[in-house]
Short mmCIF file of C-alpha atoms in Angstrom, two decimals:
data_model
loop_
_atom_site.label_atom_id
_atom_site.label_comp_id
_atom_site.label_asym_id
_atom_site.label_seq_id
_atom_site.Cartn_x
_atom_site.Cartn_y
_atom_site.Cartn_z
CA MET A 30 -49.37 10.10 46.96
CA LYS A 31 -50.40 13.67 48.15
CA LEU A 32 -49.97 16.39 45.56
CA THR A 33 -47.60 19.33 46.54
CA PHE A 34 -48.24 22.88 45.49
CA LEU A 35 -44.99 25.41 45.00
CA VAL A 36 -46.66 27.91 43.66
CA ALA A 37 -44.58 30.63 42.12
CA SER A 38 -45.64 34.17 40.91
CA LEU A 39 -44.86 34.03 37.85
CA ILE A 40 -45.66 36.36 34.07
CA LEU A 41 -46.87 33.47 32.28
CA ALA A 42 -46.90 35.86 29.11
CA THR A 43 -45.93 34.66 26.13
CA PRO A 44 -42.72 36.32 25.12
CA LEU A 45 -42.07 36.55 21.52
CA SER A 46 -39.14 34.71 21.34
CA ALA A 47 -40.50 31.36 23.00
CA VAL A 48 -42.83 30.32 20.58
CA ALA A 49 -42.61 30.55 16.16
CA GLN A 50 -45.82 30.78 13.47
CA SER A 51 -45.90 28.28 10.98
CA ALA A 52 -47.19 28.96 7.94
CA ALA A 53 -50.77 27.75 8.48
CA GLY A 54 -50.42 30.36 11.82
CA GLN A 55 -49.85 27.73 14.32
CA GLN A 56 -47.34 28.22 17.08
CA VAL A 57 -44.62 26.09 16.88
CA PRO A 58 -42.55 25.18 20.18
CA SER A 59 -39.54 26.42 20.78
CA MET A 60 -37.73 23.32 22.37
CA PRO A 61 -37.91 19.36 22.15
CA MET A 62 -39.86 17.59 24.77
CA ALA A 63 -36.65 16.44 26.95
CA GLU A 64 -36.12 20.14 27.36
CA ILE A 65 -39.15 21.12 28.82
CA LYS A 66 -38.99 18.05 31.32
CA ALA A 67 -36.14 19.19 32.23
CA ILE A 68 -37.25 22.81 33.36
CA ILE A 69 -40.19 20.82 34.92
CA ALA A 70 -38.47 18.58 36.61
CA GLU A 71 -35.74 20.64 37.85
CA GLN A 72 -38.03 23.15 38.31
CA GLN A 73 -36.36 26.48 36.53
CA THR A 74 -38.30 29.25 36.87
CA ALA A 75 -36.36 31.16 34.98
CA ARG A 76 -37.38 29.71 31.87
CA SER A 77 -41.28 28.96 32.76
CA SER A 78 -42.53 30.89 30.02
CA GLU A 79 -40.86 29.84 27.76
CA ALA A 80 -41.65 26.29 28.46
CA ILE A 81 -45.20 26.47 28.86
CA SER A 82 -45.14 28.04 25.42
CA SER A 83 -43.77 25.62 23.86
CA LEU A 84 -45.93 22.85 25.69
CA GLU A 85 -49.13 25.40 24.43
CA ALA A 86 -47.94 25.47 21.23
CA LEU A 87 -47.90 21.34 21.41
CA ALA A 88 -51.63 21.56 22.68
CA GLU A 89 -52.65 23.25 20.23
CA GLN A 90 -51.76 20.72 17.75
CA GLY A 91 -53.42 17.70 20.09
CA ASN A 92 -50.22 16.92 21.54
CA ALA A 93 -52.38 14.77 24.79
CA GLU A 94 -48.73 14.19 26.17
CA ALA A 95 -48.31 18.29 26.74
CA LEU A 96 -52.04 18.38 27.42
CA MET A 97 -51.75 16.60 30.67
CA LEU A 98 -47.87 18.21 31.30
CA LEU A 99 -49.84 20.89 31.46
CA GLY A 100 -52.73 20.21 33.96
CA ASP A 101 -49.47 18.72 36.03
CA ILE A 102 -47.82 22.36 35.47
CA PHE A 103 -51.22 23.86 37.24
CA ALA A 104 -52.11 20.64 39.11
CA ASN A 105 -48.87 21.32 41.17
CA GLY A 106 -48.40 24.35 41.33
CA THR A 107 -44.73 24.00 39.55
CA LEU A 108 -44.01 26.32 37.28
CA ALA A 109 -47.01 28.24 37.90
CA GLN A 110 -49.63 29.19 40.19
CA VAL A 111 -52.03 26.32 41.19
CA ASP A 112 -55.17 26.56 38.96
CA GLY A 113 -57.67 23.48 39.71
CA ALA A 114 -59.73 24.77 36.72
CA LYS A 115 -57.35 24.82 34.27
CA ALA A 116 -55.69 21.61 35.95
CA VAL A 117 -58.88 20.24 35.33
CA ASP A 118 -59.18 21.31 31.89
CA PHE A 119 -55.91 20.38 30.41
CA TYR A 120 -56.34 16.78 32.13
CA GLN A 121 -59.96 16.21 30.34
CA ARG A 122 -58.00 17.64 27.19
CA SER A 123 -55.64 14.58 27.56
CA ILE A 124 -57.89 11.70 28.50
CA ASP A 125 -59.45 13.29 24.87
CA ALA A 126 -56.06 12.57 23.29
CA GLY A 127 -55.86 9.71 24.66
CA ALA A 128 -53.92 9.55 27.11
CA LYS A 129 -55.08 7.38 30.00
CA PHE A 130 -52.65 8.21 32.91
CA ALA A 131 -54.12 11.54 32.66
CA ARG A 132 -57.76 10.29 33.54
CA TYR A 133 -55.92 9.23 37.20
CA LYS A 134 -54.61 11.95 37.89
CA LEU A 135 -57.77 13.99 36.87
CA ALA A 136 -59.26 11.03 39.60
CA GLU A 137 -56.54 11.88 41.89
CA ILE A 138 -57.39 15.45 42.08
CA TYR A 139 -61.47 14.65 42.30
CA ARG A 140 -60.19 12.91 45.48
CA LEU A 141 -58.06 14.64 47.31
CA GLY A 142 -59.71 17.72 46.84
CA ASP A 143 -57.13 20.25 47.47
CA ILE A 144 -57.37 22.82 44.14
CA ILE A 145 -60.86 21.71 43.24
CA PRO A 146 -63.58 20.73 45.21
CA GLU A 147 -63.79 16.75 46.66
CA ASP A 148 -65.86 14.74 44.55
CA GLU A 149 -65.82 11.11 45.53
CA SER A 150 -68.24 9.74 43.56
CA LYS A 151 -66.02 11.78 40.37
CA ALA A 152 -63.18 10.14 41.62
CA ALA A 153 -64.35 6.33 42.24
CA GLU A 154 -66.07 6.83 38.72
CA LEU A 155 -62.96 7.79 36.85
CA TYR A 156 -60.41 5.29 38.59
CA GLN A 157 -62.99 2.62 37.62
CA VAL A 158 -62.69 3.00 34.23
CA SER A 159 -58.94 3.84 34.23
CA ALA A 160 -58.30 0.27 36.47
CA ASP A 161 -60.78 -1.42 33.30
CA GLU A 162 -58.42 -0.42 31.04
CA GLY A 163 -55.48 -2.13 33.42
CA LEU A 164 -53.48 0.60 34.85
CA ALA A 165 -52.61 -0.84 38.70
CA PRO A 166 -52.41 2.36 40.25
CA ALA A 167 -56.12 2.77 39.36
CA LYS A 168 -57.25 -0.78 40.96
CA VAL A 169 -55.95 0.49 43.91
CA ARG A 170 -57.02 3.07 44.83
CA LEU A 171 -60.45 1.58 43.64
CA GLY A 172 -59.64 -0.78 45.73
CA LEU A 173 -59.35 1.48 48.88
CA ALA A 174 -62.04 3.42 47.80
CA TYR A 175 -64.26 0.01 48.57
CA ILE A 176 -62.78 -0.32 52.09
CA HIS A 177 -63.44 2.68 52.76
CA GLY A 178 -66.92 3.70 50.83
CA GLU A 179 -64.53 6.54 49.18
CA GLY A 180 -67.37 7.73 46.69
CA VAL A 181 -68.70 4.12 46.65
CA ASP A 182 -71.00 1.50 48.82
CA ALA A 183 -68.68 0.76 50.82
CA ASP A 184 -66.89 -3.06 50.05
CA VAL A 185 -64.01 -4.11 52.84
CA ASP A 186 -63.52 -7.95 51.20
CA ARG A 187 -64.15 -6.52 47.48
CA GLY A 188 -61.38 -4.32 47.27
CA VAL A 189 -59.72 -6.07 49.50
CA ALA A 190 -60.02 -9.16 46.82
CA MET A 191 -58.66 -5.93 44.34
CA LEU A 192 -55.43 -4.89 45.66
CA GLN A 193 -54.93 -8.26 46.65
CA GLU A 194 -55.54 -9.31 42.03
CA ALA A 195 -53.27 -6.56 41.70
CA ALA A 196 -50.63 -7.85 44.21
CA GLU A 197 -50.60 -11.23 42.41
CA ALA A 198 -49.48 -8.91 39.39
CA GLY A 199 -47.02 -7.62 40.84
CA ASP A 200 -47.86 -4.33 41.83
CA GLN A 201 -45.83 -2.85 44.43
CA MET A 202 -47.92 -0.12 45.27
CA ALA A 203 -50.89 -2.80 45.77
CA MET A 204 -48.25 -5.09 47.60
CA ASN A 205 -47.27 -1.73 50.52
CA THR A 206 -51.09 -0.91 50.49
CA LEU A 207 -52.13 -4.47 51.58
CA GLY A 208 -48.82 -3.98 54.02
CA ASN A 209 -50.23 -1.41 55.62
CA LEU A 210 -54.05 -2.37 55.58
CA TYR A 211 -52.60 -5.74 57.49
CA SER A 212 -50.73 -3.46 60.10
CA SER A 213 -52.55 -1.43 61.26
CA ALA A 214 -55.21 -2.63 64.18
CA GLU A 215 -57.71 -0.05 63.78
CA GLY A 216 -58.04 -0.18 60.11
CA PRO A 217 -61.45 -1.77 58.24
CA VAL A 218 -58.90 -4.79 57.53
CA GLN A 219 -58.43 -7.04 60.46
CA ALA A 220 -54.95 -6.80 61.15
CA ASP A 221 -52.52 -9.57 60.07
CA ASN A 222 -48.22 -9.12 60.85
CA PRO A 223 -47.25 -12.12 59.46
CA GLN A 224 -49.76 -11.21 56.06
CA ALA A 225 -48.40 -7.76 56.56
CA LEU A 226 -44.47 -8.50 56.47
CA GLN A 227 -45.37 -11.04 53.78
CA TYR A 228 -46.62 -8.77 51.76
CA PHE A 229 -43.75 -6.13 52.60
CA GLU A 230 -41.06 -8.29 51.84
CA ARG A 231 -42.23 -9.53 48.85
CA SER A 232 -42.60 -5.37 47.63
CA ALA A 233 -39.33 -5.02 48.60
CA ASP A 234 -37.74 -7.67 46.84
CA ALA A 235 -39.19 -6.71 43.86
CA GLY A 236 -36.96 -3.46 44.39
CA ASN A 237 -39.37 -0.73 46.13
CA ALA A 238 -37.52 1.51 48.36
CA PHE A 239 -40.66 2.01 50.35
CA ALA A 240 -40.98 -1.40 51.78
CA MET A 241 -37.21 -1.66 51.83
CA LEU A 242 -37.76 1.49 54.31
CA LYS A 243 -40.64 0.30 56.46
CA LEU A 244 -39.85 -3.46 56.94
CA GLY A 245 -35.83 -1.46 58.31
CA SER A 246 -38.25 0.65 61.04
CA VAL A 247 -40.43 -2.54 61.73
CA TYR A 248 -37.61 -4.55 62.79
CA LEU A 249 -35.59 -2.02 64.40
CA SER A 250 -38.92 -1.45 66.53
CA GLY A 251 -40.68 -4.43 66.68
CA THR A 252 -43.90 -3.66 65.98
CA LEU A 253 -44.53 -6.18 63.88
CA ASP A 254 -42.69 -9.47 64.77
CA ASP A 255 -39.70 -9.23 67.17
CA SER A 256 -37.10 -6.98 67.45
CA ASP A 257 -34.22 -7.64 64.74
CA PRO A 258 -31.88 -5.21 64.93
CA GLU A 259 -29.65 -7.59 61.99
CA LYS A 260 -32.21 -7.61 60.12
CA ALA A 261 -32.86 -3.73 60.18
CA MET A 262 -29.99 -2.34 59.47
CA ILE A 263 -29.72 -4.96 56.32
CA TYR A 264 -33.11 -3.41 54.75
CA LEU A 265 -31.89 0.62 56.13
CA GLN A 266 -28.62 0.50 54.16
CA ARG A 267 -30.69 -1.22 51.17
CA ALA A 268 -32.92 1.64 51.63
CA SER A 269 -30.18 3.89 51.60
CA GLU A 270 -28.33 2.32 48.51
CA ALA A 271 -31.55 3.41 46.41
CA GLY A 272 -30.84 6.47 47.25
CA VAL A 273 -34.37 6.74 50.66
CA GLN A 274 -31.89 9.64 52.44
CA GLN A 275 -34.33 9.04 55.86
CA ALA A 276 -32.84 5.62 55.01
CA ASP A 277 -29.60 6.93 56.42
CA VAL A 278 -31.56 9.63 58.69
CA MET A 279 -32.98 6.38 60.50
CA ILE A 280 -29.70 4.47 60.83
CA ALA A 281 -27.88 7.40 62.24
CA ASN A 282 -30.83 7.75 64.95
CA GLY A 283 -30.73 4.27 65.96
CA HIS A 284 -26.83 4.39 66.42
CA ILE A 285 -27.40 7.11 69.02
CA GLU A 286 -30.13 5.50 70.76
CA GLY A 287 -28.38 2.63 71.27
CA ARG A 288 -30.91 0.28 69.07
CA PHE A 289 -28.65 -1.58 66.80
CA GLY A 290 -26.70 -3.17 70.67
CA SER A 291 -23.36 -4.23 70.55
CA ALA A 292 -22.63 -2.53 66.72
CA SER A 293 -24.28 0.87 67.56
CA ASN A 294 -21.49 3.35 68.13
CA PRO A 295 -23.22 7.23 68.88
CA SER A 296 -20.49 9.58 67.68
CA GLU A 297 -21.16 8.10 64.05
CA GLY A 298 -24.94 8.34 64.16
CA ILE A 299 -24.69 11.71 65.58
CA GLY A 300 -21.78 12.66 62.86
CA LYS A 301 -24.07 10.77 59.78
CA LEU A 302 -26.56 13.12 60.73
CA GLU A 303 -24.32 16.42 61.04
CA GLU A 304 -22.95 15.25 57.76
CA LEU A 305 -27.02 15.06 56.68
CA ALA A 306 -27.67 18.30 57.71
CA GLU A 307 -24.50 20.14 55.80
CA GLN A 308 -26.36 18.55 52.64
CA GLY A 309 -29.79 20.00 53.46
CA SER A 310 -31.38 16.83 55.10
CA SER A 311 -34.48 18.61 56.65
CA GLU A 312 -35.31 15.65 58.92
CA ALA A 313 -31.43 15.30 59.74
CA ARG A 314 -31.63 18.45 60.72
CA ALA A 315 -34.34 18.22 63.06
CA SER A 316 -33.31 14.70 64.46
CA LEU A 317 -28.92 16.32 65.01
CA ALA A 318 -31.17 19.51 66.81
CA ASP A 319 -33.14 17.18 69.80
CA VAL A 320 -29.36 15.35 69.50
CA TYR A 321 -28.48 18.20 71.29
CA TYR A 322 -31.58 19.69 73.39
CA PHE A 323 -32.12 16.76 74.78
CA GLY A 324 -28.76 15.57 75.50
CA ARG A 325 -28.84 12.29 73.22
CA SER A 326 -25.80 10.58 73.75
CA THR A 327 -24.03 13.64 74.17
CA ILE A 328 -23.75 16.73 76.27
CA LYS A 329 -26.78 18.27 76.40
CA ASP A 330 -26.83 22.06 74.42
CA PRO A 331 -30.68 23.27 73.84
CA THR A 332 -28.74 26.70 72.69
CA LYS A 333 -27.12 25.27 69.99
CA ALA A 334 -30.29 23.34 69.03
CA VAL A 335 -32.09 26.14 68.96
CA ASP A 336 -28.98 28.10 66.33
CA ILE A 337 -28.94 24.70 64.12
CA LEU A 338 -33.11 24.96 63.94
CA GLN A 339 -33.03 28.98 63.60
CA VAL A 340 -30.18 28.51 60.58
CA ALA A 341 -32.17 25.64 58.87
CA ALA A 342 -36.05 27.76 59.55
CA ASN A 343 -33.92 30.70 57.62
CA GLU A 344 -33.40 29.13 54.75
CA GLY A 345 -37.10 27.99 54.34
CA ASP A 346 -36.82 24.34 56.47
CA VAL A 347 -40.44 24.20 57.25
CA LEU A 348 -39.84 20.87 59.21
CA ALA A 349 -37.24 23.02 61.02
CA ALA A 350 -39.45 25.95 61.64
CA GLN A 351 -42.07 23.82 63.29
CA ARG A 352 -40.16 22.07 65.52
CA LEU A 353 -38.64 25.42 66.73
CA ILE A 354 -42.58 26.24 67.13
CA TYR A 355 -42.98 22.95 69.25
CA PHE A 356 -39.14 24.00 71.40
CA TYR A 357 -40.86 27.37 72.15
CA ARG A 358 -44.87 26.07 72.87
CA ASP A 359 -44.04 23.48 75.06
CA ALA A 360 -40.62 24.54 76.11
CA PRO A 361 -40.24 20.40 77.13
CA ALA A 362 -38.04 19.67 79.74
CA LYS A 363 -37.78 22.91 79.92
CA GLY A 364 -34.96 23.48 77.92
CA VAL A 365 -35.61 27.00 76.72
CA ALA A 366 -38.03 29.35 77.87
CA LYS A 367 -41.23 28.81 77.16
CA ASP A 368 -42.01 31.87 74.06
CA VAL A 369 -46.06 31.22 72.62
CA GLY A 370 -45.56 34.60 71.25
CA LYS A 371 -42.22 33.65 69.23
CA ALA A 372 -43.40 30.55 68.22
CA LYS A 373 -46.71 31.98 66.68
CA GLU A 374 -44.53 34.80 64.79
CA ILE A 375 -42.54 32.03 63.34
CA PHE A 376 -45.83 29.72 62.43
CA GLU A 377 -47.12 33.57 60.60
CA ARG A 378 -43.99 33.02 58.74
CA VAL A 379 -43.91 29.38 57.59
CA ALA A 380 -47.78 28.04 58.05
CA ALA A 381 -48.91 29.49 54.07
CA GLU A 382 -45.73 26.90 53.15
CA MET A 383 -46.57 23.68 55.56
CA PRO A 384 -49.43 21.01 54.61
CA PRO A 385 -52.54 22.18 55.57
CA SER A 386 -53.40 19.57 57.61
CA VAL A 387 -50.09 20.41 59.60
CA ALA A 388 -50.99 23.70 59.65
CA ALA A 389 -54.43 22.81 61.54
CA ARG A 390 -52.68 20.97 63.96
CA GLU A 391 -50.14 23.90 65.07
CA ARG A 392 -53.09 26.22 64.56
CA VAL A 393 -55.05 24.28 67.80
CA LEU A 394 -52.08 23.63 69.72
CA LEU A 395 -50.76 27.33 69.47
CA ALA A 396 -54.37 27.91 71.15
CA ALA A 397 -53.84 25.44 73.83
CA ALA A 398 -50.73 26.74 74.69
CA SER A 399 -51.82 29.88 76.51
CA ALA A 400 -55.67 28.69 77.00
CA SER A 401 -56.81 29.31 80.52
CA GLY A 402 -60.48 30.48 80.57
CA ARG A 403 -63.40 28.31 79.56
CA GLN A 404 -64.01 31.23 76.42
CA SER A 405 -60.03 30.14 75.12
CA LEU A 406 -60.64 26.72 75.85
CA SER A 407 -63.71 26.97 73.79
CA ALA A 408 -61.44 28.06 71.01
CA VAL A 409 -59.16 25.25 70.81
CA THR A 410 -62.13 22.64 70.44
CA ASP A 411 -63.88 25.00 67.55
CA LEU A 412 -60.25 24.70 66.15
CA LEU A 413 -59.80 21.14 66.39
CA ASN A 414 -63.76 20.74 64.38
CA GLU A 415 -61.40 22.11 61.72
CA VAL A 416 -58.88 19.56 61.82
CA PRO A 417 -59.54 17.02 59.21
CA GLU A 418 -61.37 13.50 60.82
CA SER A 419 -58.46 11.74 60.56
CA ASP A 420 -55.22 13.93 62.03
CA GLN A 421 -57.84 14.69 65.24
CA SER A 422 -56.45 11.85 67.79
CA VAL A 423 -52.99 13.01 66.99
CA VAL A 424 -53.93 16.51 67.52
CA ILE A 425 -55.62 15.58 71.06
CA ALA A 426 -53.18 13.70 72.14
CA ALA A 427 -50.30 16.63 71.29
CA LEU A 428 -53.10 18.62 73.36
CA ARG A 429 -52.20 16.90 76.55
CA PHE A 430 -48.65 18.10 76.56
CA THR A 431 -49.52 21.37 75.25
CA ASN A 432 -51.84 22.02 77.82
CA PRO A 433 -53.12 19.02 79.89
CA ASN A 434 -56.36 21.51 81.35
CA ALA A 435 -57.15 21.90 76.91
CA PHE A 436 -56.97 18.09 76.79
CA VAL A 437 -58.96 17.19 79.22
CA TYR A 438 -61.54 20.52 77.68
CA VAL A 439 -61.41 18.53 74.79
CA ALA A 440 -62.83 15.02 76.74
CA GLN A 441 -65.41 17.37 78.83
CA SER A 442 -66.98 18.73 75.48
CA ARG A 443 -66.61 15.45 73.04
CA LEU A 444 -68.33 13.36 75.51
CA GLN A 445 -71.04 15.79 76.94
CA GLU A 446 -71.85 15.53 73.23
CA ARG A 447 -72.66 11.82 73.68
CA GLY A 448 -74.21 12.39 76.67
CA ALA A 449 -72.32 10.90 78.59
CA TYR A 450 -70.53 13.47 80.71
CA SER A 451 -72.62 16.08 82.28
CA GLY A 452 -70.56 18.52 84.70
CA PRO A 453 -69.22 22.09 84.36
CA LEU A 454 -66.48 22.39 80.81
CA ASN A 455 -63.97 23.68 82.46
CA GLY A 456 -60.38 21.99 81.79
CA LEU A 457 -60.59 20.43 85.06
CA LEU A 458 -59.92 16.62 86.00
CA THR A 459 -62.99 16.32 88.42
CA SER A 460 -63.99 12.81 89.36
CA SER A 461 -67.07 12.76 87.45
CA THR A 462 -64.81 14.12 84.21
CA ILE A 463 -62.81 10.85 85.14
CA ARG A 464 -66.40 8.60 85.13
CA ALA A 465 -66.96 10.05 81.88
CA ILE A 466 -63.63 9.79 80.56
CA ASN A 467 -63.47 5.42 81.84
CA THR A 468 -67.09 4.59 79.91
CA ILE A 469 -65.04 4.88 76.92
CA CYS A 470 -61.18 4.07 78.13
CA VAL A 471 -61.18 1.43 80.84
CA SER A 472 -58.94 -1.16 80.47
CA ASP A 473 -56.91 0.43 78.42
CA CYS A 474 -56.78 3.03 81.34
CA ARG A 475 -55.76 1.64 84.23
CA LEU A 476 -52.91 4.58 85.11
CA GLY A 477 -55.39 7.39 84.95
CA PRO A 478 -56.41 9.47 81.76
CA LEU A 479 -52.93 11.52 82.05
CA ASN A 480 -50.71 8.95 81.26
CA PRO A 481 -49.57 8.64 78.10
CA GLU A 482 -50.83 5.09 76.69
CA SER A 483 -53.93 6.27 78.53
CA VAL A 484 -53.89 9.51 75.96
CA ARG A 485 -53.41 7.66 73.36
CA ASN A 486 -56.56 5.59 73.76
CA ILE A 487 -58.70 8.41 74.61
CA SER A 488 -57.81 10.34 72.29
CA ARG A 489 -58.72 7.67 69.76
CA ALA A 490 -62.44 7.46 70.81
CA LEU A 491 -62.95 11.43 71.25
CA ALA A 492 -61.93 11.69 67.87
CA GLU A 493 -64.17 9.40 66.57
CA ARG A 494 -67.74 11.73 66.56
CA PRO A 495 -71.34 10.37 66.82
#
């Protein structure tokens, strides 16, 4: 689970009214823990100083929960600026005070490496201790560490066995993780669609909303089993009733796209998206913009689509801004005039709010959008190298639609690294380039290297660095 960093510029000086002094000179918290938690959960920044001061007073007394909450504040940036060193210190002190879950949280920030230097070995060590103490999420993370060889020697069988043990004990996170592993055609675990469905269904039956959403998606698309619109609707409605707004968006899109057969009602779907967009749903706004931009079950109206996204972006909706960047950068279906400068301007405004991997992706695509000569195409490959390897396949594939020459240039460059291509790096799809591409994509590229299915296969192969 990725940490979300909502950096707030706050003054952390302790007001005189925030805490009182005990007879022994110790600080005494001015508010109960329940009130402090409410301030954190609701991100009441106006009361951040008071809440932090109260937590510090409790921490001074060795309160393990207060120490862990302070670690959360500085790790997540919810009421104060992110500070990795402080997060580590508070989590460690919380562990010393007896909070077992703080060890898991400390392992997470070492694994993620977002606010402190990544240390997979340290993370695995902490997960092991937590798993030995019976903490289910730690068992899942440790199992994944063995499967992927992160901080420990890879041992897929051992990792899967750990996950299965946790799943048999009823842990929903383990069930969902096994479902994801068995449903992946490219991971270290051999794909097994029936097994994947079984684990997702067990998790859904236990009340897990993510599993309900996942099953709704797979039965709608037919990715793990035959398409079953009735089952899809059942699971999506269950997820919706569990409070998952994404399920409502999927149901609406299903109606618009006719995915529910004779039960599909495009007008109902559009109306639902408009209702969700009014409520501030980022996914609904982006979907509604697509409906009007591409004319999905309604009259095509790119201007209305852009207006929807512009209003949302001005309100701080990063997903809307990202979609707006795409429209101006690529001008899909020529619905708007291509304007890379405007796309870059929007990106600069919201880049700091984007997840790092998304921002890195957008930098590559924006550079590619206006690249033409060898120097600018080379700059695209340099930016691509800064993208995490796990995300590179998706970015390379997206290059095909932003700038086909950039896609070909990346292919030439990476195939040259492997000794499979010796021609010039120019981004041109020459016969020698095609022959080199065929060394990594033969049977799956029969329709040509720029065919969408071929692009996906080529991109996956190119993302695997020697």
